[in-house]
Amino acid sequence: MHTPSRRQFIFKLASVSAVVGSGAVLSACGGSEEPVRFDYGVASGDPLADRIVLWTHAKHGGLLETSAPITLTWQVSHDAAFTQLVASGTVVSEAANGFTAKVDASGLSAGRSYFFRFRSGDSVSPVGQARTLPAQGATALRLAVFSCANYPAGYFHAYSEALKVQADYAVHLGDYIYEYPADGYASETAASMGRVVVPANECITLDDYRQRYAQYRSDPDLKQLHARLPMIAVWDDHEIANDAHLGGAENHTEGSEGRFADRVSAALKAYHEWMPIRTQGSDLKQIYRSFDFGGLAALHMLETRLVGREAQVTFGELLNPATAPAALARIASPTRQLMGAQQMQWLQGQLAASTATWQVLGQQTLMAEMAFPVSILSALNSTDTSAEAQQAAQQAITDYLTAKATAAQAPQLLTPQQQALLDPSLNPLLGYNLDAWDGYPAARETVLATAQALGKRLVVLAGDTHNAWHSELRRLDRSLVGHEFATPGVSSPGLEDYLAALPPAQVAQIFTGVIDTLKYADTHRRGFLLMQFTPQQVSGTWYLLDTVKSRTYQVFAAHTVSVNA
Ligand SMILES: [Fe+2]
């Protein structure tokens, strides 16, 4: 008979307690505690040099699902095994916040990568990676820039592809969700892709918006992105309702859909619950804020929807002779607001105070001019989709481009009709999207004049259009102030949907031909924008996808624009 030695016995006991300690035994048999589920992974955001916001969603799961609050322990570590803890604490996930939990983890070192996770008893969240902002003297920065992710419109390949280009941080310029119902905008192929939205109705209440965020955050590509890169985000309109402004939205009907103010409150509460944004104070609208990337770049994130935006002017108003003069006067008003006076003052102060090499605006809609002559706009704006109408639109474009080319090469050959086409008093130039800065020229001129007067190198990031653009930013006197890089949508359809009859290369040619300040356009592919900053240069590379409608796809660096300091 073999008798185990005391040493062997202690060894066996230690092995048993190690197994119990790992949670494997308790999890397998259910244990005394109900397990906690982390169904939406983890996220980080709003990094500063010494802190970062950490996020998760935690709920009791299993047989005894309960809505009781859960006290989570959060941990930040130098290593993925969490043997070198840097910071930790507790945070509560509860019904009042839709079972999301956010913590501002501080006491971190500048320019460092960390691992983080949440746990409750033996239940542990996936491990996330986060990165603080660099200390002064930074010489390189890579930002992956996104906008317009529409769940029913396609797969979110752009989000996971951005992890392959060594980006340091993610910037989201809005339309992170869309509010539409299951049979709404861009949902034609949703069922075949298994991407029909929940709830099926349009998002109006807090519970609606929460369900919509939960669905988006169940997307595997978005989950990966959030687990790996800190995100700096602002909303655009669809986090609330299409074409939102200070007092309402195109897609909100006061009364039958409740009060707009209540809808805004619900939408913003859900946004702050689900996004890894540093929520400060009780005014949830106040999200404009700045980030300094070690003196290399200052990123000023703007709010252009709810704190100051006057209502958009519509083409209906402009095309009706009875309302056109007043509509034009509204657009041209020197006091017309997009950001509101208070935010504008704040931005001017931030630009003046920052000594960073590059001053970057992270914001929603195109700031650059996208002005078309009325002769083309009125031909394109027709609801008539007949062959004759398309022919007329093509003719209007050809006539204008021919006149422009003649003016450049042999002005003496211009006919009176061509001279009239090129005369802005007879054929005025008008932005084709009056929801963008083109509908708020005074606000744009103030931003550009400020940057110019301060001698800043201005880079503007924009989303909203679902297409890729690079434009010069010029003041009314045509002086060059900066450059705008516009990211295509993650999945929302672009101009190929509206101008289906024209080959995309021709659409891009028309845009760059008509608009002098527009230098690059891709109007039919989705993707993301990688911005790289050094003290000498800023460059933007558009990574575009051949499709968002299939699980298999190709991605390629389609175009790069570099600007020297
Ligand atoms: Fe969008």
XYZ file of C-alpha atoms and ligand atoms in Angstrom:
566
model
C 0.000 0.000 0.000
C 1.247 3.471 -0.954
C 0.835 6.269 1.586
C 1.139 9.783 0.152
C 3.734 11.931 1.801
C 2.690 15.181 3.497
C 4.358 17.105 0.668
C 2.315 15.273 -2.004
C -0.900 15.928 -0.060
C -0.255 19.666 0.171
C 0.456 19.730 -3.566
C -2.904 18.087 -4.336
C -4.789 20.465 -2.043
C -3.154 23.431 -3.761
C -4.238 22.111 -7.163
C -7.842 21.813 -6.040
C -7.924 25.352 -4.657
C -6.337 26.674 -7.868
C -9.143 25.131 -9.909
C -11.785 26.506 -7.548
C -10.096 29.918 -7.590
C -10.086 30.050 -11.379
C -13.871 29.931 -11.399
C -13.959 26.894 -13.647
C -15.619 24.707 -11.041
C -18.152 27.294 -9.887
C -19.096 28.250 -13.425
C -19.534 24.638 -14.448
C -21.889 23.766 -11.614
C -23.647 27.118 -11.460
C -22.118 27.962 -8.098
C -23.759 29.960 -5.384
C -23.796 33.156 -7.431
C -25.768 33.788 -10.592
C -23.238 34.310 -13.435
C -22.937 37.763 -14.995
C -23.030 38.162 -18.771
C -20.931 40.692 -20.668
C -22.828 40.339 -23.953
C -21.537 43.532 -25.578
C -17.882 43.262 -24.680
C -15.877 46.248 -23.499
C -14.957 49.657 -24.883
C -12.693 52.577 -24.052
C -12.815 56.210 -25.032
C -11.971 59.867 -24.488
C -8.324 59.179 -23.611
C -6.311 61.880 -21.881
C -2.651 61.677 -20.886
C -3.502 60.234 -17.453
C -6.962 58.707 -17.806
C -9.410 56.943 -20.031
C -13.078 56.050 -19.942
C -13.750 52.304 -19.683
C -17.112 50.820 -20.587
C -19.038 47.590 -20.348
C -22.551 46.189 -20.143
C -23.230 43.609 -17.458
C -26.383 41.722 -16.615
C -27.287 38.635 -14.637
C -27.815 35.755 -16.976
C -28.601 32.086 -16.875
C -31.660 30.464 -15.374
C -32.327 33.064 -12.721
C -32.058 36.206 -14.818
C -32.528 39.134 -12.497
C -32.488 42.873 -12.863
C -30.683 43.444 -9.570
C -27.744 45.897 -9.628
C -24.315 44.349 -10.082
C -21.180 45.696 -8.455
C -18.341 45.229 -10.913
C -14.645 45.398 -10.196
C -12.689 47.092 -12.969
C -8.980 46.503 -13.456
C -6.317 48.183 -15.570
C -3.098 46.282 -16.039
C 0.223 46.390 -17.884
C -0.203 42.774 -18.964
C -2.983 40.683 -20.454
C -2.806 38.206 -17.535
C -3.546 41.052 -15.078
C -0.568 40.269 -12.861
C 0.661 43.895 -12.926
C -2.388 45.939 -11.919
C -2.086 49.695 -12.384
C -5.532 50.808 -11.264
C -8.753 49.226 -10.089
C -12.039 50.059 -8.432
C -15.725 49.284 -8.504
C -18.626 50.494 -10.596
C -22.299 49.499 -10.568
C -24.280 48.228 -13.536
C -27.989 48.753 -12.952
C -31.349 49.226 -14.611
C -31.175 53.040 -14.325
C -28.311 53.037 -16.867
C -29.631 50.213 -19.018
C -27.078 47.915 -17.325
C -24.172 49.771 -18.862
C -21.258 50.789 -16.640
C -18.644 53.478 -17.239
C -15.641 54.488 -15.227
C -13.027 57.211 -15.744
C -9.861 55.262 -14.900
C -7.202 57.757 -13.774
C -3.634 57.677 -12.509
C -2.328 56.250 -15.790
C 0.902 57.169 -17.626
C 0.996 59.142 -20.881
C 1.353 57.361 -24.218
C 0.984 53.862 -22.796
C -1.084 50.872 -23.810
C -3.031 49.080 -21.104
C -5.244 46.054 -20.745
C -8.550 46.358 -18.914
C -11.464 44.184 -17.873
C -14.451 44.024 -15.550
C -15.425 41.196 -13.251
C -18.114 40.166 -10.851
C -17.295 37.171 -8.719
C -16.166 34.507 -11.114
C -17.630 36.164 -14.200
C -15.051 38.081 -16.190
C -15.557 40.360 -19.187
C -13.515 40.076 -22.371
C -10.167 41.869 -22.062
C -9.881 45.253 -23.761
C -6.874 47.299 -24.816
C -6.706 51.051 -24.335
C -4.140 53.769 -24.836
C -3.610 57.109 -23.119
C -2.705 60.278 -25.041
C 1.017 60.865 -25.619
C 3.134 63.235 -23.531
C 4.398 66.521 -25.048
C 6.836 66.033 -27.905
C 4.826 63.434 -29.859
C 6.109 62.920 -33.406
C 3.564 60.517 -34.885
C -0.177 59.951 -34.627
C -2.577 57.696 -36.523
C -6.331 58.175 -36.296
C -8.925 55.886 -37.876
C -11.919 58.048 -38.765
C -15.469 56.723 -39.208
C -19.016 57.869 -39.809
C -22.414 56.588 -40.874
C -22.626 52.958 -39.839
C -26.017 51.675 -40.875
C -26.715 48.170 -39.540
C -29.386 47.110 -42.085
C -27.417 48.583 -45.019
C -24.403 46.314 -44.713
C -21.642 44.678 -42.741
C -19.296 46.782 -40.617
C -16.086 45.580 -42.310
C -14.612 49.068 -42.044
C -14.488 48.811 -38.256
C -12.399 45.642 -38.108
C -10.260 46.593 -41.129
C -9.123 49.688 -39.228
C -7.419 47.361 -36.745
C -5.020 46.254 -39.487
C -3.523 49.682 -40.224
C -1.885 50.380 -36.837
C -4.234 53.188 -35.858
C -3.685 54.531 -32.334
C -7.207 55.848 -31.755
C -10.636 55.760 -33.413
C -12.607 58.922 -34.134
C -16.329 58.632 -34.863
C -18.034 61.615 -36.482
C -21.605 60.452 -35.985
C -24.445 58.364 -37.360
C -23.109 55.596 -35.136
C -26.692 54.289 -35.200
C -29.708 55.116 -37.373
C -33.142 55.705 -35.879
C -35.271 54.347 -38.748
C -37.775 51.465 -38.545
C -37.096 47.993 -39.943
C -38.598 48.876 -43.322
C -36.910 52.308 -43.367
C -33.923 53.866 -45.115
C -31.338 51.529 -46.668
C -33.011 48.363 -45.376
C -33.746 46.718 -48.754
C -31.161 43.938 -48.293
C -31.312 43.730 -44.479
C -33.315 40.485 -44.279
C -30.998 38.591 -46.634
C -28.003 39.683 -44.524
C -29.705 38.878 -41.216
C -29.509 42.535 -40.249
C -33.127 43.606 -39.741
C -33.136 46.225 -36.999
C -34.677 46.007 -33.555
C -36.908 47.411 -32.419
C -38.904 47.175 -35.655
C -40.374 50.617 -35.041
C -38.564 53.949 -35.388
C -36.549 54.806 -32.269
C -38.372 57.383 -30.183
C -38.306 56.257 -26.546
C -35.336 55.507 -24.289
C -36.082 51.804 -24.507
C -36.116 52.003 -28.333
C -32.720 53.680 -28.495
C -31.269 51.262 -25.915
C -32.411 48.264 -27.952
C -30.928 49.792 -31.107
C -27.537 50.403 -29.466
C -27.557 46.866 -28.056
C -28.117 45.450 -31.526
C -25.370 47.550 -33.109
C -23.016 46.634 -30.284
C -23.652 42.935 -30.855
C -21.958 43.358 -34.257
C -18.669 41.405 -34.172
C -16.658 43.980 -36.186
C -17.735 46.855 -33.960
C -17.069 44.773 -30.842
C -13.517 44.116 -32.021
C -12.889 47.773 -32.707
C -14.118 48.865 -29.285
C -12.062 46.192 -27.530
C -8.872 47.336 -29.227
C -8.981 51.118 -29.860
C -10.094 54.004 -27.649
C -12.842 55.925 -29.428
C -13.461 59.668 -29.478
C -17.002 60.196 -30.722
C -19.626 62.825 -31.386
C -23.167 62.265 -32.587
C -24.605 63.559 -35.838
C -28.340 63.605 -36.519
C -29.314 59.929 -36.723
C -28.429 59.212 -33.104
C -31.522 61.381 -32.554
C -33.553 61.825 -35.802
C -32.753 62.801 -39.402
C -31.703 66.433 -39.917
C -31.983 67.299 -36.237
C -31.586 70.929 -35.216
C -32.187 73.095 -32.170
C -35.978 72.903 -32.304
C -36.843 69.712 -34.185
C -35.872 67.347 -36.962
C -36.994 66.415 -40.473
C -37.789 62.931 -39.123
C -39.707 64.041 -36.048
C -43.402 64.839 -35.976
C -44.203 66.909 -32.933
C -47.276 65.535 -31.208
C -47.800 62.156 -32.864
C -44.210 61.228 -31.973
C -44.278 63.103 -28.686
C -42.298 66.221 -27.814
C -38.957 66.672 -29.609
C -37.340 67.666 -26.305
C -38.362 64.318 -24.781
C -37.011 62.419 -27.769
C -33.703 64.278 -27.526
C -33.473 63.446 -23.803
C -34.110 59.755 -24.489
C -31.640 59.624 -27.396
C -28.888 61.415 -25.480
C -29.359 59.315 -22.358
C -28.938 56.150 -24.426
C -25.917 57.676 -26.206
C -24.174 58.500 -22.949
C -25.037 55.064 -21.568
C -23.646 53.136 -24.522
C -20.755 55.251 -25.758
C -17.364 55.411 -24.002
C -17.628 59.190 -23.765
C -16.690 61.220 -20.668
C -20.094 62.366 -19.440
C -19.715 65.588 -17.492
C -22.474 67.249 -15.523
C -26.151 66.965 -16.198
C -26.280 68.749 -19.578
C -25.948 65.761 -21.897
C -25.895 68.005 -24.995
C -22.565 69.545 -24.052
C -20.147 67.163 -25.777
C -17.803 69.601 -27.525
C -14.343 68.988 -26.134
C -10.634 68.965 -27.058
C -7.843 66.380 -27.008
C -4.143 67.258 -27.187
C -1.981 64.592 -28.804
C 1.340 65.508 -27.222
C 1.577 68.890 -28.938
C 1.486 67.289 -32.392
C -2.230 67.683 -32.984
C -5.126 69.190 -31.088
C -8.461 67.563 -31.899
C -11.487 69.752 -31.237
C -14.695 67.713 -31.373
C -17.742 69.824 -32.245
C -21.469 69.504 -31.606
C -23.351 70.850 -34.630
C -26.886 69.542 -34.042
C -28.506 70.399 -30.742
C -26.725 73.259 -28.993
C -26.917 75.958 -31.644
C -28.093 74.833 -35.083
C -30.859 76.906 -36.654
C -33.308 74.941 -38.818
C -32.158 73.922 -42.292
C -33.411 75.726 -45.390
C -35.114 73.219 -47.677
C -35.014 73.010 -51.465
C -38.807 73.173 -51.351
C -38.513 76.660 -49.871
C -35.909 77.680 -52.436
C -37.824 76.388 -55.445
C -41.061 78.124 -54.426
C -40.946 81.732 -55.723
C -43.087 82.835 -52.775
C -40.616 81.613 -50.145
C -37.301 81.744 -52.045
C -36.238 85.315 -51.120
C -36.706 84.727 -47.385
C -34.991 81.327 -47.588
C -31.983 82.824 -49.382
C -31.852 85.631 -46.829
C -31.812 83.087 -43.995
C -28.859 81.241 -45.538
C -26.960 84.473 -46.126
C -27.669 85.986 -42.698
C -24.412 87.078 -41.002
C -25.757 85.833 -37.668
C -26.907 82.386 -38.867
C -25.814 79.760 -36.335
C -24.606 76.184 -36.725
C -22.574 75.721 -33.517
C -24.149 78.469 -31.439
C -22.344 81.541 -30.152
C -21.131 79.918 -26.941
C -19.507 76.934 -28.663
C -17.982 79.202 -31.308
C -16.413 81.306 -28.562
C -15.118 78.154 -26.895
C -13.595 76.913 -30.188
C -11.942 80.264 -30.830
C -10.448 80.110 -27.341
C -9.219 76.536 -27.866
C -7.610 77.416 -31.208
C -5.936 80.463 -29.724
C -4.634 78.621 -26.672
C -3.330 75.480 -28.387
C 0.270 75.401 -29.560
C -0.106 72.025 -31.299
C 1.311 71.795 -34.829
C -2.018 70.738 -36.350
C -5.417 72.059 -35.340
C -7.970 69.399 -36.207
C -11.740 69.762 -36.110
C -13.663 66.507 -35.626
C -17.187 67.222 -36.731
C -20.195 65.956 -38.614
C -21.057 67.539 -41.965
C -18.937 68.846 -44.856
C -17.440 72.237 -44.087
C -15.975 72.684 -47.579
C -18.054 74.256 -50.314
C -20.026 71.796 -52.398
C -21.665 74.470 -54.503
C -23.382 73.734 -57.791
C -24.828 76.288 -60.219
C -28.606 76.502 -60.054
C -28.737 75.457 -63.737
C -27.451 72.015 -62.726
C -29.177 71.783 -59.337
C -32.621 72.473 -60.746
C -32.060 69.851 -63.457
C -30.776 67.283 -60.920
C -33.328 68.081 -58.257
C -36.196 66.920 -60.389
C -38.297 64.089 -58.963
C -38.809 63.033 -62.574
C -36.675 59.930 -63.213
C -37.607 59.550 -66.877
C -34.950 59.177 -69.570
C -35.766 62.697 -70.799
C -35.178 64.194 -67.360
C -31.857 62.373 -67.034
C -30.870 63.573 -70.480
C -31.716 67.151 -69.461
C -29.587 66.837 -66.308
C -26.643 65.493 -68.319
C -27.044 68.371 -70.773
C -27.056 70.964 -67.962
C -23.806 69.493 -66.598
C -22.155 69.322 -70.024
C -23.168 72.893 -70.847
C -21.721 74.228 -67.616
C -18.464 72.260 -67.816
C -17.990 73.258 -71.465
C -18.499 76.914 -70.577
C -15.995 76.596 -67.726
C -13.405 74.922 -69.945
C -13.887 77.557 -72.643
C -13.484 80.358 -70.102
C -10.195 78.820 -68.975
C -8.747 78.118 -72.423
C -10.246 80.602 -74.878
C -12.491 83.138 -73.126
C -12.900 85.109 -76.366
C -14.927 82.177 -77.729
C -17.559 82.261 -74.934
C -21.077 82.649 -76.296
C -23.547 84.978 -74.515
C -25.348 81.865 -73.201
C -22.088 80.506 -71.787
C -21.254 83.857 -70.207
C -24.662 83.791 -68.532
C -24.035 80.270 -67.197
C -20.777 81.425 -65.578
C -22.220 84.667 -64.162
C -23.106 83.990 -60.488
C -25.666 86.811 -60.519
C -27.556 84.996 -63.289
C -26.709 81.394 -62.362
C -26.001 81.449 -58.609
C -23.915 78.781 -56.906
C -25.707 76.916 -54.141
C -24.689 74.082 -51.837
C -26.374 70.852 -52.839
C -26.773 69.910 -49.186
C -28.089 72.758 -47.047
C -27.856 70.610 -43.904
C -24.052 70.932 -44.226
C -21.944 74.083 -43.647
C -23.030 75.278 -47.114
C -26.340 76.143 -45.462
C -24.485 78.121 -42.761
C -21.847 80.164 -44.638
C -21.411 82.804 -41.923
C -20.469 80.165 -39.336
C -17.973 78.622 -41.761
C -16.416 81.991 -42.558
C -16.014 82.718 -38.821
C -14.210 79.400 -38.198
C -11.924 79.860 -41.223
C -11.216 83.527 -40.447
C -10.306 82.583 -36.872
C -7.873 79.865 -37.940
C -6.340 82.171 -40.543
C -5.958 85.120 -38.170
C -4.277 82.865 -35.610
C -1.960 81.388 -38.266
C -3.086 77.824 -37.527
C -2.663 74.774 -39.737
C -6.270 73.693 -40.031
C -7.429 70.166 -40.813
C -11.147 69.440 -40.790
C -12.539 65.905 -40.529
C -16.086 65.338 -41.751
C -18.572 62.518 -42.285
C -22.293 62.563 -43.039
C -22.259 62.154 -46.850
C -21.288 58.445 -46.970
C -18.771 59.356 -49.702
C -15.037 60.132 -49.698
C -13.917 63.703 -50.381
C -10.853 65.888 -50.115
C -11.335 69.638 -50.414
C -9.461 72.849 -49.924
C -11.002 75.099 -47.299
C -11.117 78.616 -48.688
C -12.494 81.833 -47.280
C -14.941 84.001 -49.231
C -11.938 85.984 -50.536
C -10.659 82.615 -51.890
C -7.621 82.508 -49.589
C -6.627 78.965 -48.617
C -6.974 78.232 -44.883
C -6.837 74.453 -44.588
C -7.923 71.072 -45.876
C -10.955 68.909 -45.312
C -10.768 65.118 -45.292
C -14.191 63.468 -45.399
C -14.578 59.830 -44.455
C -16.977 57.598 -46.379
C -19.756 55.828 -44.515
C -19.065 52.518 -42.798
C -22.106 51.058 -44.576
C -24.708 53.729 -45.442
C -25.299 54.043 -49.197
C -23.689 56.909 -51.083
C -24.353 58.852 -54.236
C -24.416 55.653 -56.305
C -27.935 55.240 -54.939
C -29.138 58.651 -56.145
C -27.170 58.870 -59.389
C -27.523 55.225 -60.372
C -27.690 56.013 -64.080
C -24.187 57.514 -64.121
C -20.944 55.509 -63.863
C -19.200 56.425 -60.551
C -16.055 57.641 -62.313
C -18.182 60.109 -64.250
C -19.936 61.287 -61.068
C -16.556 61.974 -59.470
C -15.471 63.839 -62.616
C -18.602 65.980 -62.583
C -18.123 66.905 -58.925
C -14.436 67.763 -59.224
C -15.111 69.502 -62.540
C -17.869 71.751 -61.249
C -16.441 72.450 -57.765
C -13.047 74.166 -57.890
C -12.080 73.439 -54.284
C -12.923 69.716 -54.484
C -9.774 67.710 -55.251
C -10.828 64.081 -54.759
C -14.119 62.236 -54.734
C -15.199 58.629 -54.468
C -18.967 58.437 -54.502
C -19.736 54.744 -54.543
C -17.619 52.864 -51.990
C -17.707 52.604 -48.212
C -14.766 52.347 -45.827
C -12.785 54.529 -43.437
C -10.145 57.226 -43.418
C -6.701 56.873 -41.844
C -5.186 60.211 -40.827
C -1.455 60.292 -40.106
C 0.225 63.249 -38.474
C 3.914 64.106 -38.116
C 5.449 67.518 -37.327
C 6.210 67.898 -41.058
C 3.108 66.493 -42.710
C -0.485 65.382 -42.435
C -1.830 62.740 -44.751
C -5.158 61.058 -45.232
C -5.593 57.636 -46.819
C -9.025 56.412 -47.843
C -9.416 52.662 -47.310
C -12.342 51.565 -49.449
C -14.283 48.291 -49.673
C -15.593 46.659 -52.810
C -18.796 45.682 -50.975
C -20.561 45.871 -47.608
C -23.295 43.497 -48.766
C -21.261 40.313 -48.481
C -19.255 38.634 -45.728
C -16.421 38.301 -48.235
C -14.973 41.527 -49.539
C -11.782 43.267 -50.546
C -10.291 46.393 -49.055
C -7.682 48.652 -50.603
C -5.940 51.950 -49.974
C -7.684 53.886 -52.742
C -6.119 57.324 -52.441
C -3.723 59.328 -50.259
C -3.476 63.095 -49.902
C -0.521 64.688 -48.083
C -0.203 68.273 -46.923
C 3.077 69.728 -45.673
C 3.218 71.795 -42.512
Fe -25.262 59.178 -42.346
